[in-house]
Amino acid sequence: MAKATSTKTASKKASTKTAVKDDKTLLQELFVDELKDIYWAEKHLTKALPKMKKGATSEELANAFEEHLAVTEGQIGRLEQVFKLLDIPARAIKCEAMEGLVKEGQQILEDTPKGTSVRDAGLIIAGQKIEHYEIASYGSLVQLAKTMSRNDIADLLQQTLDEEKEADQLLTELAVSGININADNEED
Ligand code: FE
Ligand code: ZN
Ligand code: FE
Ligand code: FE
């Protein structure tokens, strides 16, 4: 037992001493795992946004989803740039949260009648839940990148964070400038 322990300690020491570029710290590993998660989430979203657009009653809301689809494609490209800067292949790991949030959006489409503002109010809620998840993800990644002295990566992710905040604000504006009031006046 004692022998095995000392061997282990010795080899651990040796590997620390000879640490090379591809020896990642635990924090770097966490960062990369989170990147892969949001990469999956963004890709998954490109399949959901066209359905949300199609389901929307108001033209403005449909346009907002369409625009955010284009923005999302750009965000995927930005994540691929980050993987490149880290010198690792762009890989996605399934994000259970985004899968669930997208399901909630699909549920709204099933539970509300077509052509109503109530449906739009529901789609806005689903959309904002998605944006808030992304804001939390990118906000954390920006801070971690700064901690690890990767300001180049932090800058890229900050651009996406700003876009997610804009998308969230636009959805709030659409809700309060008419959709919620129209929904409130709808007969059942
Ligand atoms: Fe996004
Ligand atoms: Zn995620
Ligand atoms: Fe996740
Ligand atoms: Fe977004």
mmCIF file of C-alpha atoms and ligand atoms in Angstrom:
data_model
loop_
_atom_site.group_PDB
_atom_site.id
_atom_site.type_symbol
_atom_site.label_atom_id
_atom_site.label_comp_id
_atom_site.label_asym_id
_atom_site.label_seq_id
_atom_site.Cartn_x
_atom_site.Cartn_y
_atom_site.Cartn_z
ATOM 1 C CA MET A 1 0.000 0.000 0.000
ATOM 2 C CA ALA A 2 2.617 2.474 1.129
ATOM 3 C CA LYS A 3 4.722 1.597 -1.867
ATOM 4 C CA ALA A 4 1.884 2.232 -4.336
ATOM 5 C CA THR A 5 1.104 5.566 -2.731
ATOM 6 C CA SER A 6 4.658 6.792 -2.964
ATOM 7 C CA THR A 7 4.893 5.713 -6.610
ATOM 8 C CA LYS A 8 1.697 7.600 -7.365
ATOM 9 C CA THR A 9 2.990 10.730 -5.641
ATOM 10 C CA ALA A 10 6.245 10.501 -7.531
ATOM 11 C CA SER A 11 4.587 10.161 -10.918
ATOM 12 C CA LYS A 12 2.234 13.013 -10.114
ATOM 13 C CA LYS A 13 5.209 15.191 -9.272
ATOM 14 C CA ALA A 14 6.953 14.181 -12.472
ATOM 15 C CA SER A 15 3.936 14.992 -14.628
ATOM 16 C CA THR A 16 3.616 18.405 -12.973
ATOM 17 C CA LYS A 17 7.263 19.127 -13.656
ATOM 18 C CA THR A 18 7.051 18.102 -17.295
ATOM 19 C CA ALA A 19 3.725 19.859 -17.848
ATOM 20 C CA VAL A 20 3.394 20.723 -21.509
ATOM 21 C CA LYS A 21 0.931 22.731 -23.542
ATOM 22 C CA ASP A 22 -1.769 20.062 -23.814
ATOM 23 C CA ASP A 23 -1.768 19.409 -20.074
ATOM 24 C CA LYS A 24 -4.950 21.213 -19.134
ATOM 25 C CA THR A 25 -5.825 22.457 -15.690
ATOM 26 C CA LEU A 26 -9.128 21.349 -14.189
ATOM 27 C CA LEU A 27 -10.520 24.812 -14.769
ATOM 28 C CA GLN A 28 -9.518 24.701 -18.432
ATOM 29 C CA GLU A 29 -11.276 21.340 -18.720
ATOM 30 C CA LEU A 30 -14.421 22.769 -17.134
ATOM 31 C CA PHE A 31 -14.280 25.727 -19.512
ATOM 32 C CA VAL A 32 -14.013 23.464 -22.550
ATOM 33 C CA ASP A 33 -16.878 21.254 -21.339
ATOM 34 C CA GLU A 34 -19.071 24.323 -20.913
ATOM 35 C CA LEU A 35 -18.094 25.497 -24.394
ATOM 36 C CA LYS A 36 -19.145 22.138 -25.839
ATOM 37 C CA ASP A 37 -22.439 22.409 -23.981
ATOM 38 C CA ILE A 38 -23.339 25.838 -25.360
ATOM 39 C CA TYR A 39 -22.111 24.758 -28.808
ATOM 40 C CA TRP A 40 -24.672 21.934 -28.755
ATOM 41 C CA ALA A 41 -27.297 24.316 -27.375
ATOM 42 C CA GLU A 42 -26.813 26.876 -30.164
ATOM 43 C CA LYS A 43 -26.921 24.197 -32.851
ATOM 44 C CA HIS A 44 -30.081 22.743 -31.346
ATOM 45 C CA LEU A 45 -31.609 26.205 -31.338
ATOM 46 C CA THR A 46 -31.121 26.596 -35.094
ATOM 47 C CA LYS A 47 -33.589 23.711 -35.495
ATOM 48 C CA ALA A 48 -36.121 25.180 -33.039
ATOM 49 C CA LEU A 49 -36.187 28.835 -34.133
ATOM 50 C CA PRO A 50 -37.766 28.164 -37.568
ATOM 51 C CA LYS A 51 -40.604 26.328 -35.794
ATOM 52 C CA MET A 52 -41.089 29.217 -33.384
ATOM 53 C CA LYS A 53 -41.090 31.630 -36.302
ATOM 54 C CA LYS A 54 -43.664 29.563 -38.152
ATOM 55 C CA GLY A 55 -45.841 29.323 -35.069
ATOM 56 C CA ALA A 56 -45.805 33.038 -34.275
ATOM 57 C CA THR A 57 -48.951 35.044 -34.935
ATOM 58 C CA SER A 58 -47.477 38.538 -35.050
ATOM 59 C CA GLU A 59 -45.225 39.384 -37.954
ATOM 60 C CA GLU A 60 -42.881 41.283 -35.640
ATOM 61 C CA LEU A 61 -42.398 38.251 -33.421
ATOM 62 C CA ALA A 62 -41.885 36.013 -36.453
ATOM 63 C CA ASN A 63 -39.250 38.473 -37.703
ATOM 64 C CA ALA A 64 -37.548 38.516 -34.309
ATOM 65 C CA PHE A 65 -37.196 34.713 -34.370
ATOM 66 C CA GLU A 66 -35.966 34.816 -37.965
ATOM 67 C CA GLU A 67 -33.384 37.465 -37.153
ATOM 68 C CA HIS A 68 -32.210 35.574 -34.109
ATOM 69 C CA LEU A 69 -31.706 32.499 -36.271
ATOM 70 C CA ALA A 70 -29.215 34.450 -38.393
ATOM 71 C CA VAL A 71 -27.555 35.810 -35.244
ATOM 72 C CA THR A 72 -27.362 32.276 -33.827
ATOM 73 C CA GLU A 73 -25.553 31.025 -36.952
ATOM 74 C CA GLY A 74 -22.968 33.740 -36.330
ATOM 75 C CA GLN A 75 -22.648 32.696 -32.700
ATOM 76 C CA ILE A 76 -21.939 29.122 -33.775
ATOM 77 C CA GLY A 77 -19.161 30.458 -36.005
ATOM 78 C CA ARG A 78 -17.794 32.458 -33.075
ATOM 79 C CA LEU A 79 -17.716 29.339 -30.881
ATOM 80 C CA GLU A 80 -15.820 27.542 -33.643
ATOM 81 C CA GLN A 81 -13.305 30.407 -33.589
ATOM 82 C CA VAL A 82 -12.910 29.907 -29.833
ATOM 83 C CA PHE A 83 -12.249 26.176 -30.299
ATOM 84 C CA LYS A 84 -9.655 27.127 -32.898
ATOM 85 C CA LEU A 85 -7.991 29.616 -30.549
ATOM 86 C CA LEU A 86 -7.795 26.814 -27.968
ATOM 87 C CA ASP A 87 -6.337 24.520 -30.616
ATOM 88 C CA ILE A 88 -8.984 21.842 -30.093
ATOM 89 C CA PRO A 89 -11.625 20.402 -32.427
ATOM 90 C CA ALA A 90 -15.101 21.938 -32.204
ATOM 91 C CA ARG A 91 -17.192 19.296 -30.488
ATOM 92 C CA ALA A 92 -20.688 19.402 -29.066
ATOM 93 C CA ILE A 93 -21.913 17.730 -25.896
ATOM 94 C CA LYS A 94 -25.655 17.434 -25.427
ATOM 95 C CA CYS A 95 -27.106 20.236 -23.330
ATOM 96 C CA GLU A 96 -29.994 18.785 -21.344
ATOM 97 C CA ALA A 97 -31.162 22.273 -20.376
ATOM 98 C CA MET A 98 -31.534 23.534 -23.941
ATOM 99 C CA GLU A 99 -33.265 20.337 -24.965
ATOM 100 C CA GLY A 100 -35.777 20.953 -22.172
ATOM 101 C CA LEU A 101 -36.223 24.647 -22.948
ATOM 102 C CA VAL A 102 -36.905 23.867 -26.605
ATOM 103 C CA LYS A 103 -39.452 21.238 -25.531
ATOM 104 C CA GLU A 104 -41.217 23.894 -23.481
ATOM 105 C CA GLY A 105 -41.464 26.023 -26.620
ATOM 106 C CA GLN A 106 -42.954 23.104 -28.539
ATOM 107 C CA GLN A 107 -45.411 22.578 -25.686
ATOM 108 C CA ILE A 108 -46.595 26.199 -26.057
ATOM 109 C CA LEU A 109 -47.347 25.511 -29.726
ATOM 110 C CA GLU A 110 -49.333 22.431 -28.756
ATOM 111 C CA ASP A 111 -51.222 24.101 -25.915
ATOM 112 C CA THR A 112 -52.255 27.396 -27.553
ATOM 113 C CA PRO A 113 -54.558 27.983 -30.534
ATOM 114 C CA LYS A 114 -53.019 28.985 -33.838
ATOM 115 C CA GLY A 115 -53.302 32.635 -34.816
ATOM 116 C CA THR A 116 -53.699 34.026 -31.295
ATOM 117 C CA SER A 117 -51.740 36.588 -29.295
ATOM 118 C CA VAL A 118 -51.858 34.191 -26.363
ATOM 119 C CA ARG A 119 -49.693 31.855 -28.417
ATOM 120 C CA ASP A 120 -47.276 34.738 -29.034
ATOM 121 C CA ALA A 121 -47.204 35.605 -25.334
ATOM 122 C CA GLY A 122 -46.303 31.969 -24.661
ATOM 123 C CA LEU A 123 -43.635 31.897 -27.368
ATOM 124 C CA ILE A 124 -42.093 35.042 -25.874
ATOM 125 C CA ILE A 125 -41.900 33.349 -22.472
ATOM 126 C CA ALA A 126 -40.238 30.301 -24.054
ATOM 127 C CA GLY A 127 -37.871 32.522 -26.030
ATOM 128 C CA GLN A 128 -36.862 34.524 -22.987
ATOM 129 C CA LYS A 129 -36.191 31.378 -20.961
ATOM 130 C CA ILE A 130 -33.842 30.325 -23.747
ATOM 131 C CA GLU A 131 -32.111 33.723 -23.886
ATOM 132 C CA HIS A 132 -31.666 33.772 -20.121
ATOM 133 C CA TYR A 133 -30.029 30.356 -20.188
ATOM 134 C CA GLU A 134 -27.655 31.626 -22.861
ATOM 135 C CA ILE A 135 -26.953 34.830 -20.953
ATOM 136 C CA ALA A 136 -26.025 32.784 -17.870
ATOM 137 C CA SER A 137 -23.814 30.487 -19.951
ATOM 138 C CA TYR A 138 -21.934 33.187 -21.859
ATOM 139 C CA GLY A 139 -21.698 35.458 -18.817
ATOM 140 C CA SER A 140 -19.933 32.680 -16.914
ATOM 141 C CA LEU A 141 -17.689 31.787 -19.860
ATOM 142 C CA VAL A 142 -16.606 35.425 -20.318
ATOM 143 C CA GLN A 143 -15.611 35.654 -16.652
ATOM 144 C CA LEU A 144 -13.734 32.327 -16.757
ATOM 145 C CA ALA A 145 -11.877 33.348 -19.926
ATOM 146 C CA LYS A 146 -10.767 36.567 -18.210
ATOM 147 C CA THR A 147 -9.658 34.621 -15.124
ATOM 148 C CA MET A 148 -7.548 32.397 -17.366
ATOM 149 C CA SER A 149 -6.048 35.470 -19.059
ATOM 150 C CA ARG A 150 -7.670 34.698 -22.397
ATOM 151 C CA ASN A 151 -8.984 38.151 -23.207
ATOM 152 C CA ASP A 152 -9.076 37.250 -26.908
ATOM 153 C CA ILE A 153 -11.627 34.548 -26.119
ATOM 154 C CA ALA A 154 -13.449 36.717 -23.574
ATOM 155 C CA ASP A 155 -13.933 39.419 -26.235
ATOM 156 C CA LEU A 156 -15.488 36.970 -28.698
ATOM 157 C CA LEU A 157 -17.845 35.524 -26.105
ATOM 158 C CA GLN A 158 -18.769 39.008 -24.891
ATOM 159 C CA GLN A 159 -20.031 39.840 -28.385
ATOM 160 C CA THR A 160 -22.382 36.877 -28.204
ATOM 161 C CA LEU A 161 -23.423 37.786 -24.654
ATOM 162 C CA ASP A 162 -24.403 41.260 -25.889
ATOM 163 C CA GLU A 163 -26.459 39.741 -28.709
ATOM 164 C CA GLU A 164 -28.316 37.446 -26.305
ATOM 165 C CA LYS A 165 -29.136 40.414 -24.069
ATOM 166 C CA GLU A 166 -30.417 42.351 -27.077
ATOM 167 C CA ALA A 167 -32.613 39.432 -28.115
ATOM 168 C CA ASP A 168 -34.029 39.228 -24.603
ATOM 169 C CA GLN A 169 -34.775 42.962 -24.569
ATOM 170 C CA LEU A 170 -36.478 42.823 -27.940
ATOM 171 C CA LEU A 171 -38.772 40.045 -26.688
ATOM 172 C CA THR A 172 -39.657 42.152 -23.631
ATOM 173 C CA GLU A 173 -40.462 45.115 -25.881
ATOM 174 C CA LEU A 174 -42.686 42.993 -28.128
ATOM 175 C CA ALA A 175 -44.544 41.661 -25.098
ATOM 176 C CA VAL A 176 -45.186 45.007 -23.428
ATOM 177 C CA SER A 177 -45.811 47.028 -26.605
ATOM 178 C CA GLY A 178 -48.884 45.040 -27.599
ATOM 179 C CA ILE A 179 -48.753 41.259 -27.550
ATOM 180 C CA ASN A 180 -49.554 40.842 -23.840
ATOM 181 C CA ILE A 181 -52.393 43.399 -24.022
ATOM 182 C CA ASN A 182 -53.839 41.758 -27.146
ATOM 183 C CA ALA A 183 -53.581 38.386 -25.435
ATOM 184 C CA ASP A 184 -55.410 39.766 -22.409
ATOM 185 C CA ASN A 185 -58.277 40.940 -24.639
ATOM 186 C CA GLU A 186 -58.651 37.662 -26.506
ATOM 187 C CA GLU A 187 -61.808 35.595 -26.054
ATOM 188 C CA ASP A 188 -61.459 31.895 -25.360
HETATM 189 FE FE FE B 1 -27.331 32.075 -28.881
HETATM 190 ZN ZN ZN B 2 -26.369 24.434 -22.076
HETATM 191 FE FE FE B 3 -26.266 22.492 -20.250
HETATM 192 FE FE FE B 4 -30.037 33.612 -28.237
#
